[in-house]
Structures are given as structure tokens and as C-alpha cells.
């Protein structure tokens, strides 16, 4: 599976995903940091990537109907600090259930 890591997640998230055997690129690496949500999701579509983000705007199925996208993973965490995010992401990949 191929992921695009949104700018609101630590860039190290991509490395965690790579270590789990996934292809991962960050919004920052691709020079689209600060881009609008529609621009980010369009890039994901062009690259056949699943977006992983903390941005709950992407959870609105009226704006982003799941059937139109390769995948959207919206993390809804009580704590969004770097350390916590980097602890959580590996647990998501354990079953490779993405």
C-alpha cells in the first residue's frame, strides 16, 4: 500500500510506515506543504496513495466520499504530540490491515 503523510503528522511517520513495508511519501518531501485539502487529495489520487492525516475535514464523507479515493486514514487521537503519534502509527500497521 502507498501512503501520503499529511503535514500535520510528524515527517518521521513516513519512515515508520516504510519500516513496516509500505511505500510512504510526505507532503513536505513533495513540496506541497501548505497546499489546500483539495490539492493534497488530488495528488494522492494521481499517485494512487492513501492519505494519512489528523485533519478531520477529510472525515466528512459529503466532501470526501470514500468510494472516490484510494483511501483516507484520519487519526482521531486524544493526544496529537509527536511522541504519541509515533507510538500509535506502528500499532496500526501490525496487522497490515490497511
mmCIF file of C-alpha atoms in Angstrom:
data_model
loop_
_atom_site.group_PDB
_atom_site.id
_atom_site.type_symbol
_atom_site.label_atom_id
_atom_site.label_comp_id
_atom_site.label_asym_id
_atom_site.label_seq_id
_atom_site.Cartn_x
_atom_site.Cartn_y
_atom_site.Cartn_z
ATOM 1 C CA UNK A 1 0.000 0.000 0.000
ATOM 2 C CA UNK A 2 1.126 3.534 -0.763
ATOM 3 C CA UNK A 3 0.688 6.375 1.731
ATOM 4 C CA UNK A 4 0.929 10.149 1.656
ATOM 5 C CA UNK A 5 1.650 11.595 5.111
ATOM 6 C CA UNK A 6 -0.053 14.942 5.650
ATOM 7 C CA UNK A 7 1.856 17.924 7.024
ATOM 8 C CA UNK A 8 0.057 17.771 10.380
ATOM 9 C CA UNK A 9 1.821 14.499 11.193
ATOM 10 C CA UNK A 10 5.498 14.169 12.073
ATOM 11 C CA UNK A 11 7.607 13.533 8.961
ATOM 12 C CA UNK A 12 9.007 10.501 10.798
ATOM 13 C CA UNK A 13 5.596 8.875 10.298
ATOM 14 C CA UNK A 14 6.661 8.102 6.740
ATOM 15 C CA UNK A 15 9.747 6.273 7.972
ATOM 16 C CA UNK A 16 7.656 4.221 10.414
ATOM 17 C CA UNK A 17 5.405 3.196 7.519
ATOM 18 C CA UNK A 18 8.413 2.386 5.313
ATOM 19 C CA UNK A 19 9.901 0.194 8.039
ATOM 20 C CA UNK A 20 6.600 -1.692 8.110
ATOM 21 C CA UNK A 21 6.985 -2.389 4.387
ATOM 22 C CA UNK A 22 4.769 0.329 2.937
ATOM 23 C CA UNK A 23 5.588 3.000 0.392
ATOM 24 C CA UNK A 24 5.280 6.402 2.069
ATOM 25 C CA UNK A 25 5.887 9.975 0.988
ATOM 26 C CA UNK A 26 5.253 13.182 2.885
ATOM 27 C CA UNK A 27 3.538 16.348 1.770
ATOM 28 C CA UNK A 28 6.721 18.191 2.805
ATOM 29 C CA UNK A 29 9.003 15.929 0.722
ATOM 30 C CA UNK A 30 6.883 16.580 -2.327
ATOM 31 C CA UNK A 31 6.876 20.350 -1.908
ATOM 32 C CA UNK A 32 3.154 20.796 -1.355
ATOM 33 C CA UNK A 33 3.270 21.810 2.298
ATOM 34 C CA UNK A 34 0.617 24.469 2.872
ATOM 35 C CA UNK A 35 -1.461 23.278 -0.080
ATOM 36 C CA UNK A 36 -5.240 23.199 0.158
ATOM 37 C CA UNK A 37 -7.016 19.979 1.101
ATOM 38 C CA UNK A 38 -8.343 19.524 -2.466
ATOM 39 C CA UNK A 39 -4.788 19.871 -3.838
ATOM 40 C CA UNK A 40 -3.408 17.314 -1.376
ATOM 41 C CA UNK A 41 -6.135 14.766 -2.088
ATOM 42 C CA UNK A 42 -5.753 15.313 -5.845
ATOM 43 C CA UNK A 43 -2.036 14.492 -5.551
ATOM 44 C CA UNK A 44 -2.930 11.349 -3.617
ATOM 45 C CA UNK A 45 -5.278 10.320 -6.407
ATOM 46 C CA UNK A 46 -2.689 10.930 -9.120
ATOM 47 C CA UNK A 47 -0.138 8.852 -7.194
ATOM 48 C CA UNK A 48 -2.591 6.150 -6.048
ATOM 49 C CA UNK A 49 -1.790 6.903 -2.416
ATOM 50 C CA UNK A 50 -3.839 6.716 0.764
ATOM 51 C CA UNK A 51 -3.744 9.932 2.759
ATOM 52 C CA UNK A 52 -2.962 9.606 6.462
ATOM 53 C CA UNK A 53 -3.791 12.758 8.412
ATOM 54 C CA UNK A 54 -5.033 14.360 11.611
ATOM 55 C CA UNK A 55 -7.227 16.747 9.606
ATOM 56 C CA UNK A 56 -10.826 15.868 10.470
ATOM 57 C CA UNK A 57 -12.071 17.754 7.392
ATOM 58 C CA UNK A 58 -11.182 14.595 5.470
ATOM 59 C CA UNK A 59 -13.583 12.593 7.668
ATOM 60 C CA UNK A 60 -16.551 14.427 6.132
ATOM 61 C CA UNK A 61 -17.903 11.859 3.688
ATOM 62 C CA UNK A 62 -20.026 14.509 1.970
ATOM 63 C CA UNK A 63 -16.878 16.347 0.928
ATOM 64 C CA UNK A 64 -14.651 13.273 0.573
ATOM 65 C CA UNK A 65 -16.816 10.237 -0.290
ATOM 66 C CA UNK A 66 -14.709 7.123 0.436
ATOM 67 C CA UNK A 67 -15.550 5.442 -2.859
ATOM 68 C CA UNK A 68 -13.868 8.264 -4.780
ATOM 69 C CA UNK A 69 -10.456 7.900 -3.145
ATOM 70 C CA UNK A 70 -7.674 5.352 -2.814
ATOM 71 C CA UNK A 71 -8.019 5.691 0.923
ATOM 72 C CA UNK A 72 -8.271 8.195 3.730
ATOM 73 C CA UNK A 73 -6.959 7.448 7.205
ATOM 74 C CA UNK A 74 -7.984 10.160 9.643
ATOM 75 C CA UNK A 75 -6.359 9.647 13.026
ATOM 76 C CA UNK A 76 -8.526 10.931 15.857
ATOM 77 C CA UNK A 77 -6.171 10.938 18.792
ATOM 78 C CA UNK A 78 -6.689 12.471 22.224
ATOM 79 C CA UNK A 79 -3.026 13.448 22.199
ATOM 80 C CA UNK A 80 -1.504 14.625 18.938
ATOM 81 C CA UNK A 81 2.036 15.305 20.075
ATOM 82 C CA UNK A 82 4.866 13.844 18.014
ATOM 83 C CA UNK A 83 5.824 11.196 20.547
ATOM 84 C CA UNK A 84 2.278 9.852 20.864
ATOM 85 C CA UNK A 85 1.675 9.794 17.109
ATOM 86 C CA UNK A 86 4.918 7.893 16.540
ATOM 87 C CA UNK A 87 3.864 5.373 19.212
ATOM 88 C CA UNK A 88 0.424 4.859 17.654
ATOM 89 C CA UNK A 89 1.311 4.507 13.959
ATOM 90 C CA UNK A 90 3.261 1.237 14.369
ATOM 91 C CA UNK A 91 0.276 -0.350 16.121
ATOM 92 C CA UNK A 92 -1.874 0.474 13.101
ATOM 93 C CA UNK A 93 0.474 -1.441 10.825
ATOM 94 C CA UNK A 94 0.838 -4.594 12.943
ATOM 95 C CA UNK A 95 -1.942 -6.476 11.198
ATOM 96 C CA UNK A 96 -1.236 -4.759 7.910
ATOM 97 C CA UNK A 97 -4.956 -4.133 7.933
ATOM 98 C CA UNK A 98 -4.668 -1.032 5.801
#
